[in-house]
CSV table of C-alpha atoms and ligand atoms in Angstrom, one decimal:
chain,number,residue,atom,x,y,z
U,1,UNK,CA,127.4,20.5,90.8
U,2,UNK,CA,124.7,21.6,88.0
U,3,UNK,CA,122.7,18.9,87.8
U,4,UNK,CA,123.8,17.7,84.0
U,5,UNK,CA,127.1,16.7,85.2
U,6,UNK,CA,125.6,14.5,87.8
U,7,UNK,CA,124.5,12.6,85.1
U,8,UNK,CA,124.6,10.1,82.2
U,9,UNK,CA,123.3,9.1,79.0
U,10,UNK,CA,123.0,5.6,78.2
U,11,UNK,CA,122.1,5.1,74.2
U,12,UNK,CA,121.0,1.5,72.7
U,13,UNK,CA,120.0,1.9,68.6
U,14,UNK,CA,118.5,0.1,66.8
U,15,UNK,CA,119.3,0.6,63.5
U,16,UNK,CA,117.6,-0.5,60.2
U,17,UNK,CA,120.2,-0.6,57.5
U,18,UNK,CA,118.0,-1.0,53.2
U,19,UNK,CA,119.6,-3.7,51.5
U,20,UNK,CA,120.9,-2.9,47.8
U,21,UNK,CA,119.4,-5.7,46.5
U,22,UNK,CA,117.8,-5.9,42.8
U,23,UNK,CA,114.3,-7.3,43.8
U,24,UNK,CA,113.1,-7.9,47.2
U,25,UNK,CA,113.5,-9.6,50.2
U,26,UNK,CA,110.8,-12.9,49.2
U,27,UNK,CA,110.0,-12.0,46.0
U,28,UNK,CA,111.1,-10.2,42.7
U,29,UNK,CA,109.3,-7.0,42.3
U,30,UNK,CA,112.0,-5.0,41.5
U,31,UNK,CA,113.0,-1.6,44.4
U,32,UNK,CA,114.5,0.8,42.5
U,33,UNK,CA,114.4,4.2,44.6
U,34,UNK,CA,111.5,6.5,43.7
U,35,UNK,CA,109.6,4.5,40.5
U,36,UNK,CA,106.0,5.8,40.8
U,37,UNK,CA,103.7,4.7,43.7
U,38,UNK,CA,102.5,1.2,43.8
U,39,UNK,CA,104.2,-0.1,40.6
U,40,UNK,CA,106.3,-2.4,42.9
U,41,UNK,CA,103.6,-4.2,44.1
U,42,UNK,CA,102.5,-8.0,43.2
U,43,UNK,CA,100.0,-10.7,44.6
U,44,UNK,CA,103.8,-12.3,46.4
U,45,UNK,CA,104.5,-8.8,48.2
U,46,UNK,CA,100.2,-8.4,49.4
U,47,UNK,CA,100.5,-12.7,50.7
U,48,UNK,CA,97.1,-12.7,48.6
U,49,UNK,CA,96.0,-16.4,49.6
U,50,UNK,CA,97.7,-19.3,47.3
U,51,UNK,CA,101.1,-17.6,46.6
U,52,UNK,CA,103.8,-18.6,48.8
U,53,UNK,CA,107.9,-16.4,49.8
U,54,UNK,CA,110.9,-17.2,48.9
U,55,UNK,CA,114.2,-16.6,50.3
U,56,UNK,CA,116.7,-14.0,48.9
U,57,UNK,CA,120.4,-15.7,48.6
U,58,UNK,CA,121.1,-12.3,48.6
U,59,UNK,CA,120.0,-10.9,51.8
U,60,UNK,CA,121.3,-14.0,53.1
U,61,UNK,CA,124.6,-12.9,51.5
U,62,UNK,CA,124.6,-9.3,52.8
U,63,UNK,CA,124.0,-10.0,56.8
U,64,UNK,CA,127.1,-12.9,56.9
U,65,UNK,CA,129.7,-10.6,54.8
U,66,UNK,CA,127.8,-7.9,57.7
U,67,UNK,CA,128.6,-10.7,60.0
U,68,UNK,CA,132.1,-11.3,59.1
U,69,UNK,CA,132.8,-7.9,59.4
U,70,UNK,CA,131.8,-7.3,63.4
U,71,UNK,CA,133.1,-10.5,64.0
U,72,UNK,CA,129.8,-12.4,64.8
U,73,UNK,CA,128.6,-15.8,66.1
U,74,UNK,CA,125.9,-17.7,62.9
U,75,UNK,CA,123.7,-20.2,64.1
U,76,UNK,CA,123.3,-22.8,62.3
U,77,UNK,CA,119.6,-22.4,60.6
U,78,UNK,CA,117.7,-19.7,58.8
U,79,UNK,CA,114.4,-19.7,60.2
U,80,UNK,CA,111.7,-16.5,60.2
U,81,UNK,CA,109.5,-15.7,61.9
U,82,UNK,CA,105.8,-13.6,61.6
U,83,UNK,CA,106.1,-10.3,63.6
U,84,UNK,CA,101.5,-9.7,63.7
U,85,UNK,CA,99.9,-6.3,63.9
U,86,UNK,CA,97.9,-4.3,61.7
U,87,UNK,CA,98.8,-1.5,60.0
U,88,UNK,CA,97.3,0.2,56.4
U,89,UNK,CA,101.1,-0.2,55.1
U,90,UNK,CA,101.1,-3.9,56.4
U,91,UNK,CA,98.6,-5.3,54.0
U,92,UNK,CA,99.6,-8.5,54.7
U,93,UNK,CA,98.9,-7.8,58.5
U,94,UNK,CA,102.3,-9.5,59.8
U,95,UNK,CA,105.9,-8.8,59.1
U,96,UNK,CA,108.4,-11.4,58.2
U,97,UNK,CA,111.8,-10.9,60.1
U,98,UNK,CA,113.4,-12.9,62.4
U,99,UNK,CA,113.1,-13.0,66.2
U,100,UNK,CA,114.4,-15.9,68.2
U,101,UNK,CA,117.3,-17.0,66.1
U,102,UNK,CA,119.0,-14.3,64.1
U,103,UNK,CA,121.4,-14.2,61.7
U,104,UNK,CA,123.9,-12.8,63.3
U,105,UNK,CA,124.9,-13.2,67.7
U,106,UNK,CA,127.3,-11.0,69.2
U,107,UNK,CA,130.4,-9.0,67.7
U,108,UNK,CA,131.0,-5.1,67.4
U,109,UNK,CA,131.9,-1.9,65.2
U,110,UNK,CA,134.5,0.4,66.2
U,111,UNK,CA,133.5,4.0,65.8
U,112,UNK,CA,136.1,6.6,65.6
U,113,UNK,CA,135.7,9.5,68.2
U,114,UNK,CA,138.4,12.5,69.2
U,115,UNK,CA,140.9,10.2,71.6
U,116,UNK,CA,141.0,7.0,68.9
U,117,UNK,CA,138.0,3.6,68.1
U,118,UNK,CA,136.1,2.5,70.4
U,119,UNK,CA,134.6,-0.4,69.9
U,120,UNK,CA,130.5,-0.6,71.0
U,121,UNK,CA,129.2,-3.9,71.5
U,122,UNK,CA,126.7,-5.9,68.9
U,123,UNK,CA,123.9,-7.4,70.8
U,124,UNK,CA,122.6,-9.2,66.8
U,125,UNK,CA,121.8,-8.6,63.4
U,126,UNK,CA,118.3,-9.4,62.0
U,127,UNK,CA,117.3,-10.2,58.6
U,128,UNK,CA,113.6,-8.2,58.1
U,129,UNK,CA,111.3,-6.5,55.2
U,130,UNK,CA,110.1,-2.9,55.3
U,131,UNK,CA,106.6,-2.6,55.2
U,132,UNK,CA,105.0,0.1,52.9
U,133,UNK,CA,104.4,4.1,53.0
U,134,UNK,CA,101.5,5.8,55.2
U,135,UNK,CA,101.8,10.0,53.3
U,136,UNK,CA,99.1,11.4,56.4
U,137,UNK,CA,98.9,15.2,55.5
U,138,UNK,CA,99.1,15.5,51.5
U,139,UNK,CA,95.3,15.2,51.6
U,140,UNK,CA,92.5,16.8,54.7
U,141,UNK,CA,90.7,13.6,54.3
U,142,UNK,CA,92.2,10.5,53.2
U,143,UNK,CA,95.3,9.3,54.1
U,144,UNK,CA,97.8,7.9,50.5
U,145,UNK,CA,99.7,4.4,51.4
U,146,UNK,CA,103.2,3.3,48.4
U,147,UNK,CA,103.4,-0.3,48.6
U,148,UNK,CA,106.7,-0.9,46.9
U,149,UNK,CA,108.9,0.2,49.8
U,150,UNK,CA,107.0,-3.6,51.4
U,151,UNK,CA,109.2,-6.6,51.1
U,152,UNK,CA,112.2,-4.6,50.4
U,153,UNK,CA,115.0,-6.1,52.9
U,154,UNK,CA,116.7,-4.3,56.0
U,155,UNK,CA,118.9,-5.6,58.5
U,156,UNK,CA,118.1,-4.8,62.1
U,157,UNK,CA,121.2,-3.8,63.5
U,158,UNK,CA,120.7,-3.9,67.7
U,159,UNK,CA,123.6,-2.5,69.8
U,160,UNK,CA,124.1,-2.6,73.7
U,161,UNK,CA,123.9,0.4,75.4
U,162,UNK,CA,127.7,1.6,74.5
U,163,UNK,CA,126.7,5.2,74.0
U,164,UNK,CA,127.1,7.6,76.0
U,165,UNK,CA,126.8,10.9,73.2
U,166,UNK,CA,124.6,11.7,70.5
U,167,UNK,CA,128.4,12.8,69.2
U,168,UNK,CA,128.7,8.9,70.0
U,169,UNK,CA,125.4,7.7,67.7
U,170,UNK,CA,126.7,10.9,65.0
U,171,UNK,CA,130.2,8.6,65.2
U,172,UNK,CA,129.0,5.1,65.2
U,173,UNK,CA,125.6,5.4,62.2
U,174,UNK,CA,129.2,7.0,59.7
U,175,UNK,CA,130.7,3.5,60.5
U,176,UNK,CA,127.8,1.7,59.3
U,177,UNK,CA,126.7,3.9,56.3
U,178,UNK,CA,131.1,3.6,55.4
U,179,UNK,CA,131.0,-0.7,56.0
U,180,UNK,CA,127.9,-0.9,54.6
U,181,UNK,CA,129.1,1.1,51.4
U,182,UNK,CA,132.5,-1.0,52.3
U,183,UNK,CA,131.1,-3.5,51.9
U,184,UNK,CA,128.4,-3.1,48.8
U,185,UNK,CA,125.1,-4.2,50.4
U,186,UNK,CA,123.0,-0.3,51.1
U,187,UNK,CA,123.8,2.9,49.4
U,188,UNK,CA,124.1,4.3,53.1
U,189,UNK,CA,122.2,7.5,52.3
U,190,UNK,CA,120.0,8.3,55.3
U,191,UNK,CA,118.5,11.1,53.1
U,192,UNK,CA,117.0,8.3,51.2
U,193,UNK,CA,116.1,6.1,54.3
U,194,UNK,CA,118.3,3.7,53.0
U,195,UNK,CA,120.0,4.0,57.4
U,196,UNK,CA,117.1,5.4,59.6
U,197,UNK,CA,117.6,4.3,63.2
U,198,UNK,CA,115.4,4.7,66.7
U,199,UNK,CA,117.4,5.5,69.7
U,200,UNK,CA,117.0,4.2,73.2
U,201,UNK,CA,117.8,6.1,75.7
U,202,UNK,CA,117.9,6.7,79.7
U,203,UNK,CA,120.1,8.6,81.9
U,204,UNK,CA,121.9,7.7,85.3
U,205,UNK,CA,123.5,9.1,88.1
U,206,UNK,CA,127.3,9.1,86.9
U,207,UNK,CA,129.0,6.3,88.0
U,208,UNK,CA,126.5,4.5,88.9
U,209,UNK,CA,126.4,0.7,87.3
U,210,UNK,CA,123.0,-0.5,87.0
U,211,UNK,CA,120.9,0.8,83.6
U,212,UNK,CA,118.0,4.0,84.3
U,213,UNK,CA,114.5,3.0,82.4
U,214,UNK,CA,114.5,3.9,79.0
U,215,UNK,CA,112.2,5.4,76.6
U,216,UNK,CA,112.8,4.3,72.3
U,217,UNK,CA,112.5,7.4,70.4
U,218,UNK,CA,111.4,6.1,67.1
U,219,UNK,CA,112.4,6.7,63.7
U,220,UNK,CA,114.5,8.9,63.5
U,221,UNK,CA,115.9,9.6,59.6
U,222,UNK,CA,118.7,11.7,60.0
U,223,UNK,CA,121.9,12.9,62.2
U,224,UNK,CA,120.4,15.8,63.3
U,225,UNK,CA,117.2,15.0,64.1
U,226,UNK,CA,119.2,11.7,66.6
U,227,UNK,CA,120.6,14.1,68.3
U,228,UNK,CA,117.2,17.1,69.3
U,229,UNK,CA,116.3,14.1,70.1
U,230,UNK,CA,118.8,12.6,72.3
U,231,UNK,CA,119.5,16.0,73.9
U,232,UNK,CA,115.7,16.4,74.1
U,233,UNK,CA,115.6,13.1,76.4
U,234,UNK,CA,118.3,13.5,78.5
U,235,UNK,CA,117.1,17.3,79.4
U,236,UNK,CA,112.9,15.7,80.2
U,237,UNK,CA,114.7,12.3,82.8
U,238,UNK,CA,117.0,14.7,84.7
U,239,UNK,CA,114.7,16.6,85.4
U,240,UNK,CA,111.6,13.9,86.5
U,241,UNK,CA,114.6,12.0,88.5
U,242,UNK,CA,116.1,15.6,89.9
U,243,UNK,CA,111.3,16.4,91.1
U,244,UNK,CA,111.3,12.9,93.0
U,245,UNK,CA,110.1,11.2,89.9
U,246,UNK,CA,110.1,8.4,87.5
U,247,UNK,CA,111.3,7.5,84.4
U,248,UNK,CA,108.7,6.0,82.9
U,249,UNK,CA,109.4,2.9,80.3
U,250,UNK,CA,108.0,4.3,77.0
U,251,UNK,CA,108.3,4.7,73.1
U,252,UNK,CA,107.9,8.4,71.8
U,253,UNK,CA,107.6,10.1,69.0
U,254,UNK,CA,109.8,12.8,68.1
U,255,UNK,CA,108.9,15.9,66.8
U,256,UNK,CA,111.6,18.5,63.6
U,257,UNK,CA,109.3,21.2,64.0
U,258,UNK,CA,110.3,22.1,67.9
U,259,UNK,CA,112.6,19.2,68.5
U,260,UNK,CA,110.8,17.4,71.8
U,261,UNK,CA,108.7,13.9,72.3
U,262,UNK,CA,106.4,13.2,73.2
U,263,UNK,CA,104.5,9.2,74.0
U,264,UNK,CA,102.9,7.6,71.3
U,265,UNK,CA,102.8,4.4,73.6
U,266,UNK,CA,104.0,2.5,77.6
U,267,UNK,CA,106.2,-0.2,77.3
U,268,UNK,CA,103.1,-2.3,79.5
U,269,UNK,CA,100.5,-1.1,76.6
U,270,UNK,CA,102.8,-2.9,74.1
U,271,UNK,CA,101.1,-4.5,71.3
U,272,UNK,CA,101.4,-8.2,71.3
U,273,UNK,CA,103.3,-9.4,68.2
U,274,UNK,CA,102.0,-13.2,68.8
U,275,UNK,CA,106.1,-14.2,67.2
U,276,UNK,CA,105.5,-17.5,65.0
U,277,UNK,CA,108.0,-19.3,63.0
U,278,UNK,CA,106.7,-18.3,59.5
U,279,UNK,CA,105.7,-21.1,58.3
U,280,UNK,CA,106.1,-20.7,55.0
U,281,UNK,CA,109.4,-21.3,54.7
U,282,UNK,CA,111.0,-24.0,57.0
U,283,UNK,CA,114.5,-23.4,58.3
U,284,UNK,CA,117.1,-24.3,56.1
U,285,UNK,CA,121.0,-25.0,57.6
U,286,UNK,CA,123.4,-22.0,57.2
U,287,UNK,CA,126.4,-23.9,55.2
U,288,UNK,CA,129.6,-23.5,57.0
U,289,UNK,CA,131.1,-23.8,53.5
U,290,UNK,CA,128.5,-20.1,52.4
U,291,UNK,CA,130.1,-18.5,55.5
U,292,UNK,CA,133.6,-19.7,54.7
U,293,UNK,CA,133.6,-18.4,50.6
U,294,UNK,CA,132.5,-15.1,52.3
U,295,UNK,CA,134.3,-15.2,54.6
U,296,UNK,CA,136.9,-15.4,51.3
U,297,UNK,CA,135.6,-12.6,49.1
U,298,UNK,CA,135.9,-10.0,51.8
U,299,UNK,CA,137.7,-7.3,51.7
U,300,UNK,CA,140.0,-5.0,54.1
U,301,UNK,CA,137.4,-2.7,56.1
U,302,UNK,CA,137.7,0.7,56.7
U,303,UNK,CA,139.7,0.3,59.8
U,304,UNK,CA,142.1,-2.0,58.7
U,305,UNK,CA,142.6,0.4,55.6
U,306,UNK,CA,143.1,3.3,58.4
U,307,UNK,CA,145.6,1.8,60.9
U,308,UNK,CA,147.8,0.2,57.7
U,309,UNK,CA,148.2,3.7,56.6
U,310,UNK,CA,149.2,5.8,60.4
U,311,UNK,CA,150.8,3.4,62.1
U,312,UNK,CA,152.4,1.9,58.7
U,313,UNK,CA,153.6,4.1,56.7
U,314,UNK,CA,153.2,7.6,59.4
U,315,UNK,CA,149.9,9.7,58.0
U,316,UNK,CA,147.9,12.0,60.9
U,317,UNK,CA,145.2,10.6,61.6
U,318,UNK,CA,143.1,13.3,59.6
U,319,UNK,CA,145.5,12.2,56.2
U,320,UNK,CA,144.3,8.5,57.1
U,321,UNK,CA,140.8,9.6,57.7
U,322,UNK,CA,140.7,11.2,54.7
U,323,UNK,CA,142.1,8.2,52.5
U,324,UNK,CA,140.6,5.2,54.1
U,325,UNK,CA,137.0,7.6,53.8
U,326,UNK,CA,136.0,5.3,51.2
U,327,UNK,CA,137.1,1.7,49.1
U,328,UNK,CA,138.4,3.5,46.4
U,329,UNK,CA,140.7,6.3,48.0
U,330,UNK,CA,141.8,3.6,49.8
U,331,UNK,CA,142.3,1.0,47.9
U,332,UNK,CA,143.6,3.4,45.4
U,333,UNK,CA,146.3,4.7,48.1
U,334,UNK,CA,147.6,1.3,49.0
U,335,UNK,CA,148.4,0.3,45.5
U,336,UNK,CA,149.8,3.7,44.8
U,337,UNK,CA,152.4,2.6,48.2
U,338,UNK,CA,152.8,-0.9,47.2
U,339,UNK,CA,153.7,-0.4,44.0
U,340,UNK,CA,156.6,1.2,45.1
U,341,UNK,CA,159.7,-1.3,46.1
U,342,UNK,CA,161.4,1.5,48.2
U,343,UNK,CA,161.1,4.8,50.1
U,344,UNK,CA,157.5,3.4,50.3
U,345,UNK,CA,157.3,6.1,53.8
U,346,UNK,CA,158.3,8.5,51.4
U,347,UNK,CA,156.3,8.1,48.6
U,348,UNK,CA,153.4,8.0,51.5
U,349,UNK,CA,154.1,11.4,52.3
U,350,UNK,CA,154.4,12.5,48.6
U,351,UNK,CA,150.6,10.5,47.1
U,352,UNK,CA,148.9,11.5,50.0
U,353,UNK,CA,150.1,15.2,50.1
U,354,UNK,CA,148.9,14.7,46.6
U,355,UNK,CA,145.9,13.0,46.6
U,356,UNK,CA,144.2,15.2,49.1
U,357,UNK,CA,145.2,18.8,48.1
U,358,UNK,CA,145.3,18.9,44.1
U,359,UNK,CA,143.2,15.4,43.3
U,360,UNK,CA,140.4,14.8,46.2
U,361,UNK,CA,139.7,18.7,45.7
U,362,UNK,CA,138.8,18.3,41.4
U,363,UNK,CA,137.8,14.3,41.7
U,364,UNK,CA,135.9,14.5,44.9
U,365,UNK,CA,136.1,10.4,46.1
U,366,UNK,CA,137.7,10.1,43.0
U,367,UNK,CA,135.2,10.0,40.9
U,368,UNK,CA,136.6,10.6,37.6
U,369,UNK,CA,139.7,10.4,38.1
U,370,UNK,CA,141.5,8.7,35.3
U,371,UNK,CA,145.3,8.0,36.0
U,372,UNK,CA,145.6,4.7,37.8
U,373,UNK,CA,147.0,4.0,40.9
U,374,UNK,CA,149.9,2.7,39.3
U,375,UNK,CA,150.7,6.1,37.5
U,376,UNK,CA,150.1,8.0,40.8
U,377,UNK,CA,152.4,6.5,42.0
U,378,UNK,CA,155.0,7.1,39.1
U,379,UNK,CA,153.7,10.6,39.6
U,380,UNK,CA,155.1,10.8,43.2
U,381,UNK,CA,158.1,9.2,42.2
U,382,UNK,CA,158.7,12.3,39.8
U,383,UNK,CA,158.4,14.3,42.9
U,384,UNK,CA,160.4,13.0,45.2
U,385,UNK,CA,162.8,12.1,43.0
U,386,UNK,CA,163.2,15.5,41.9
U,387,UNK,CA,163.2,14.8,38.2
U,388,UNK,CA,161.3,18.7,37.7
U,389,UNK,CA,160.4,21.1,39.7
U,390,UNK,CA,157.8,20.5,42.3
U,391,UNK,CA,155.7,23.5,41.0
U,392,UNK,CA,156.3,22.0,37.4
U,393,UNK,CA,155.0,19.1,38.3
U,394,UNK,CA,152.2,20.3,40.4
U,395,UNK,CA,150.6,22.9,37.9
U,396,UNK,CA,151.4,21.8,35.0
U,397,UNK,CA,152.8,18.3,34.3
U,398,UNK,CA,149.6,16.8,36.5
U,399,UNK,CA,146.7,18.2,34.5
U,400,UNK,CA,147.7,17.4,31.5
U,401,UNK,CA,148.3,14.0,32.4
U,402,UNK,CA,145.1,14.0,33.6
U,403,UNK,CA,144.0,15.6,30.3
U,404,UNK,CA,145.8,12.5,28.5
U,405,UNK,CA,146.2,10.0,30.7
U,406,UNK,CA,147.2,7.0,28.1
U,407,UNK,CA,150.0,9.9,27.5
U,408,UNK,CA,153.7,8.9,28.8
U,409,UNK,CA,154.9,11.3,31.5
U,410,UNK,CA,158.5,11.3,30.3
U,411,UNK,CA,157.1,12.2,26.7
U,412,UNK,CA,155.0,14.8,28.5
U,413,UNK,CA,157.7,16.4,30.5
U,414,UNK,CA,160.2,16.9,27.5
U,415,UNK,CA,156.9,18.5,25.2
U,416,UNK,CA,156.3,20.2,28.2
U,417,UNK,CA,159.4,20.8,28.2
U,418,UNK,CA,159.2,20.8,31.8
U,419,UNK,CA,162.9,19.0,32.9
U,420,UNK,CA,165.1,21.2,34.2
U,421,UNK,CA,168.7,19.6,32.8
U,422,UNK,CA,168.1,19.8,30.3
U,423,UNK,CA,166.7,23.6,29.9
U,424,UNK,CA,169.5,25.0,32.2
U,425,UNK,CA,171.4,26.7,29.5
U,426,UNK,CA,168.2,28.1,28.8
U,427,UNK,CA,167.4,29.1,32.1
U,428,UNK,CA,170.9,30.8,32.3
U,429,UNK,CA,169.7,32.7,28.6
U,430,UNK,CA,167.0,34.2,30.0
U,431,UNK,CA,168.9,35.4,33.7
U,432,UNK,CA,171.5,36.6,31.5
U,433,UNK,CA,168.8,38.8,30.0
U,434,UNK,CA,167.6,40.0,32.7
U,435,UNK,CA,171.1,41.0,34.0
U,436,UNK,CA,171.8,42.8,31.5
U,437,UNK,CA,168.6,44.8,30.9
U,438,UNK,CA,169.2,46.0,34.3
U,439,UNK,CA,173.1,47.3,34.8
U,440,UNK,CA,172.1,49.9,37.3
U,441,UNK,CA,170.5,47.4,39.6
U,442,UNK,CA,173.6,45.2,39.5
U,443,UNK,CA,175.8,48.4,40.2
U,444,UNK,CA,173.7,48.7,43.5
U,445,UNK,CA,173.7,45.3,44.1
U,446,UNK,CA,177.9,44.2,43.1
U,447,UNK,CA,178.1,47.6,46.2
U,448,UNK,CA,176.7,45.8,48.9
U,449,UNK,CA,173.0,46.7,48.4
U,450,UNK,CA,172.5,42.6,49.0
U,451,UNK,CA,168.4,43.2,49.2
U,452,UNK,CA,168.5,43.5,45.4
U,453,UNK,CA,168.6,40.4,44.6
U,454,UNK,CA,164.8,40.4,46.0
U,455,UNK,CA,164.6,42.7,42.7
U,456,UNK,CA,166.1,40.7,40.3
U,457,UNK,CA,164.0,37.6,41.2
U,458,UNK,CA,160.8,38.4,41.2
U,459,UNK,CA,161.4,39.1,37.1
U,460,UNK,CA,163.3,36.5,36.5
U,461,UNK,CA,160.6,33.8,38.6
U,462,UNK,CA,158.0,35.8,36.4
U,463,UNK,CA,160.0,34.5,33.5
U,464,UNK,CA,161.3,31.0,34.5
U,465,UNK,CA,159.3,30.0,37.8
U,466,UNK,CA,157.1,27.6,35.9
U,467,UNK,CA,159.6,25.6,34.8
U,468,UNK,CA,162.6,25.8,37.4
U,469,UNK,CA,162.9,25.7,41.3
U,470,UNK,CA,163.1,28.8,43.1
U,471,UNK,CA,166.6,27.4,44.9
U,472,UNK,CA,168.3,26.6,41.6
U,473,UNK,CA,167.2,30.7,39.7
U,474,UNK,CA,168.0,31.9,42.7
U,475,UNK,CA,171.8,30.0,42.3
U,476,UNK,CA,172.7,31.0,38.6
U,477,UNK,CA,171.3,34.8,39.5
U,478,UNK,CA,174.4,35.6,42.1
U,479,UNK,CA,176.2,33.9,40.3
U,480,UNK,CA,175.7,36.2,37.2
U,481,UNK,CA,175.1,39.5,39.4
U,482,UNK,CA,179.1,38.6,41.4
U,483,UNK,CA,180.4,37.8,38.2
P,501,ADP,P1,113.7,-4.7,73.9
P,501,ADP,O1,113.4,-6.1,73.6
P,501,ADP,O2,112.4,-4.0,74.6
P,501,ADP,O3,113.1,-3.8,71.8
P,501,ADP,P2,115.9,-5.3,73.7
P,501,ADP,O4,116.9,-5.3,74.7
P,501,ADP,O5,115.8,-5.3,72.5
P,501,ADP,O6,114.1,-4.3,74.3
P,501,ADP,O7,116.0,-3.7,73.7
P,501,ADP,C1,116.1,-3.2,72.3
P,501,ADP,C2,117.7,-1.4,72.3
P,501,ADP,O8,117.4,-0.6,73.9
P,501,ADP,C3,119.1,-1.7,71.9
P,501,ADP,O9,119.8,-1.1,71.1
P,501,ADP,C4,119.9,-1.5,74.0
P,501,ADP,O10,121.1,-1.6,73.5
P,501,ADP,C5,119.0,-0.7,74.5
P,501,ADP,N1,118.7,-0.3,75.7
P,501,ADP,C6,118.7,-1.2,76.4
P,501,ADP,N2,118.3,-0.9,77.8
P,501,ADP,C7,118.6,-0.2,77.6
P,501,ADP,C8,118.9,1.2,78.7
P,501,ADP,N3,118.8,1.2,79.9
P,501,ADP,N4,118.8,2.6,78.0
P,501,ADP,C9,119.3,2.9,77.0
P,501,ADP,N5,119.7,1.7,75.7
P,501,ADP,C10,119.1,0.3,76.6
P,502,MG,MG1,113.4,-4.3,69.6
C-alpha cells in the first residue's frame, strides 16, 4: 500500500474571530480597520498605572449569540484571566483572556461536505483581546509596531480534533464565516485578518483509535496557506513515522514563499504564561434572562434555511446552497415563497430559477436589488400563471420593473404591450402580413414541404418573438398557412 494511503490526517482548529464592535474589549478606543497607525490607542489600552479595564457588553452578547447557535453550555459567571508574556506588540505585558471558565462550552458546528452536512464538535469558545501588529520587513534596522489592534475583542473557537483534511478545514472556515455574518458579530474577512486560525495537525494509521503527536501551525491567514501547511505536515510526519522516527510535539511556523513549515519551539519549551484571575475585573454573574433574551432575538441559522429550501421546497442542493449563502438572499427567498398561499413548491422552483439565473448575476448577494420579496413573488406568479410569455416577462418586464420599482406590474404590462390576450389580433395581423408577403413559399408549403414552417417561424419570431410565446406563434402560423 502506498504510504499516503495508510495514514489519515487529524486536525483541530483554534479560530480567532475579530468582533465588529465599535470599541475595544476593555475600553472605548475605536476599532476601525485601516486607521493611521497608533491613532486608536488610549492609556487604558496600554494598561497604564491607575487605569482600569471594563467589560464590553457587546463582546459578551456576541459570544452568547455564537454559543446559542452552536448549542453550547454557558457558565454561571463571566470570568477573565491574565496570560502573561513579553512581546513588543503587547505593551501591557499580559493579555486579558479566559482560561479556566470560557464563556461557551461544548456544542457543534455543521459543515457542508460533498456527501452532506457533518457536525464538528466544539471544545469551547472563549473571549480575549488581540495584540498589536509588528511589522518587521519595512526598515532594515528597526521593527515597527502598530497598537491600533491591541485590545480589539476576539472570540477564539477551539474545535475537537474532528477534521480530517484541508478540504474539511476549508468547509469549517467557510461555515464560521457564514455564521458570524448571519449573526452580525464579525465581518468575517479573512484577508483583513478578521478570521485567522492556528491549525493542529497529527497523523495516525487508518483504523487506529488513539491520536498521534501533534504540531501546531500558527496564524494562517488564508485558506490556501492552511491547506498547504496541512499537506506539508502530512508529508513530513508520515515520512518520520515511516523511517521509524517519532513526531515531536511542536509549535511551527508556515512559510508562504515555499509552502513549508519549520519549528518555532517544542512543547516542552512552551512559555509558562502564569495565568491568574484578572484582578481588575472580578467575576460577574451571567444572567439567565440575558441568555433568554438573546435566544429570542436569534434569527434562522444558515443550515436551517438550507434544510427548509432543500427538504421542504424541494430545491437542488446547489440551489439551496446559493440561496442560503447570506441572510439577505435567504430571507428574500423565504419571504417570496411565503407570500404565496398555494403552489408554494412551484413558486419556490420558479423563484429560485429567477433569483439564481437572472437576478443574482446582476445583483450579487442582492446588494442594491430594489424589488421587495412581495414583488419578486408577484413576478413569479405572473410567470407561473403564464399571464405574459416567459421571455417577455424576463427580458422586458423584469428590467423595466427594476428600473421603476414603485410601478404596478399590471400597468407596466399594459404600457409595454406585453399582454398576449389584448395582442392576439395584432399577432394575427402581423403573421398574415408575413404569409401574404411570401405567396411562393406558402404554395410550396401547401404542396407538402412542411419544413418551410421553419422559414415562416424565423420571420415571425424576429418580428414578434419578444411579445409572444413561440408555441402560440406556431399554432397561428400553421392555421394561416393551411387556410
Ligand atoms: P493546548 O492547550 O496545548 O493548546 P488543547 O488540548 O487545548 O491543547 O488543544 C488545542 C487544539 O489542538 C484543539 O483544537 C484540539 O482539537 C487540537 N488537538 C488536540 N490533540 C490533537 C491531535 N492529536 N491531533 C490534532 N489536533 C489535536
Ligand atoms: Mg491552545
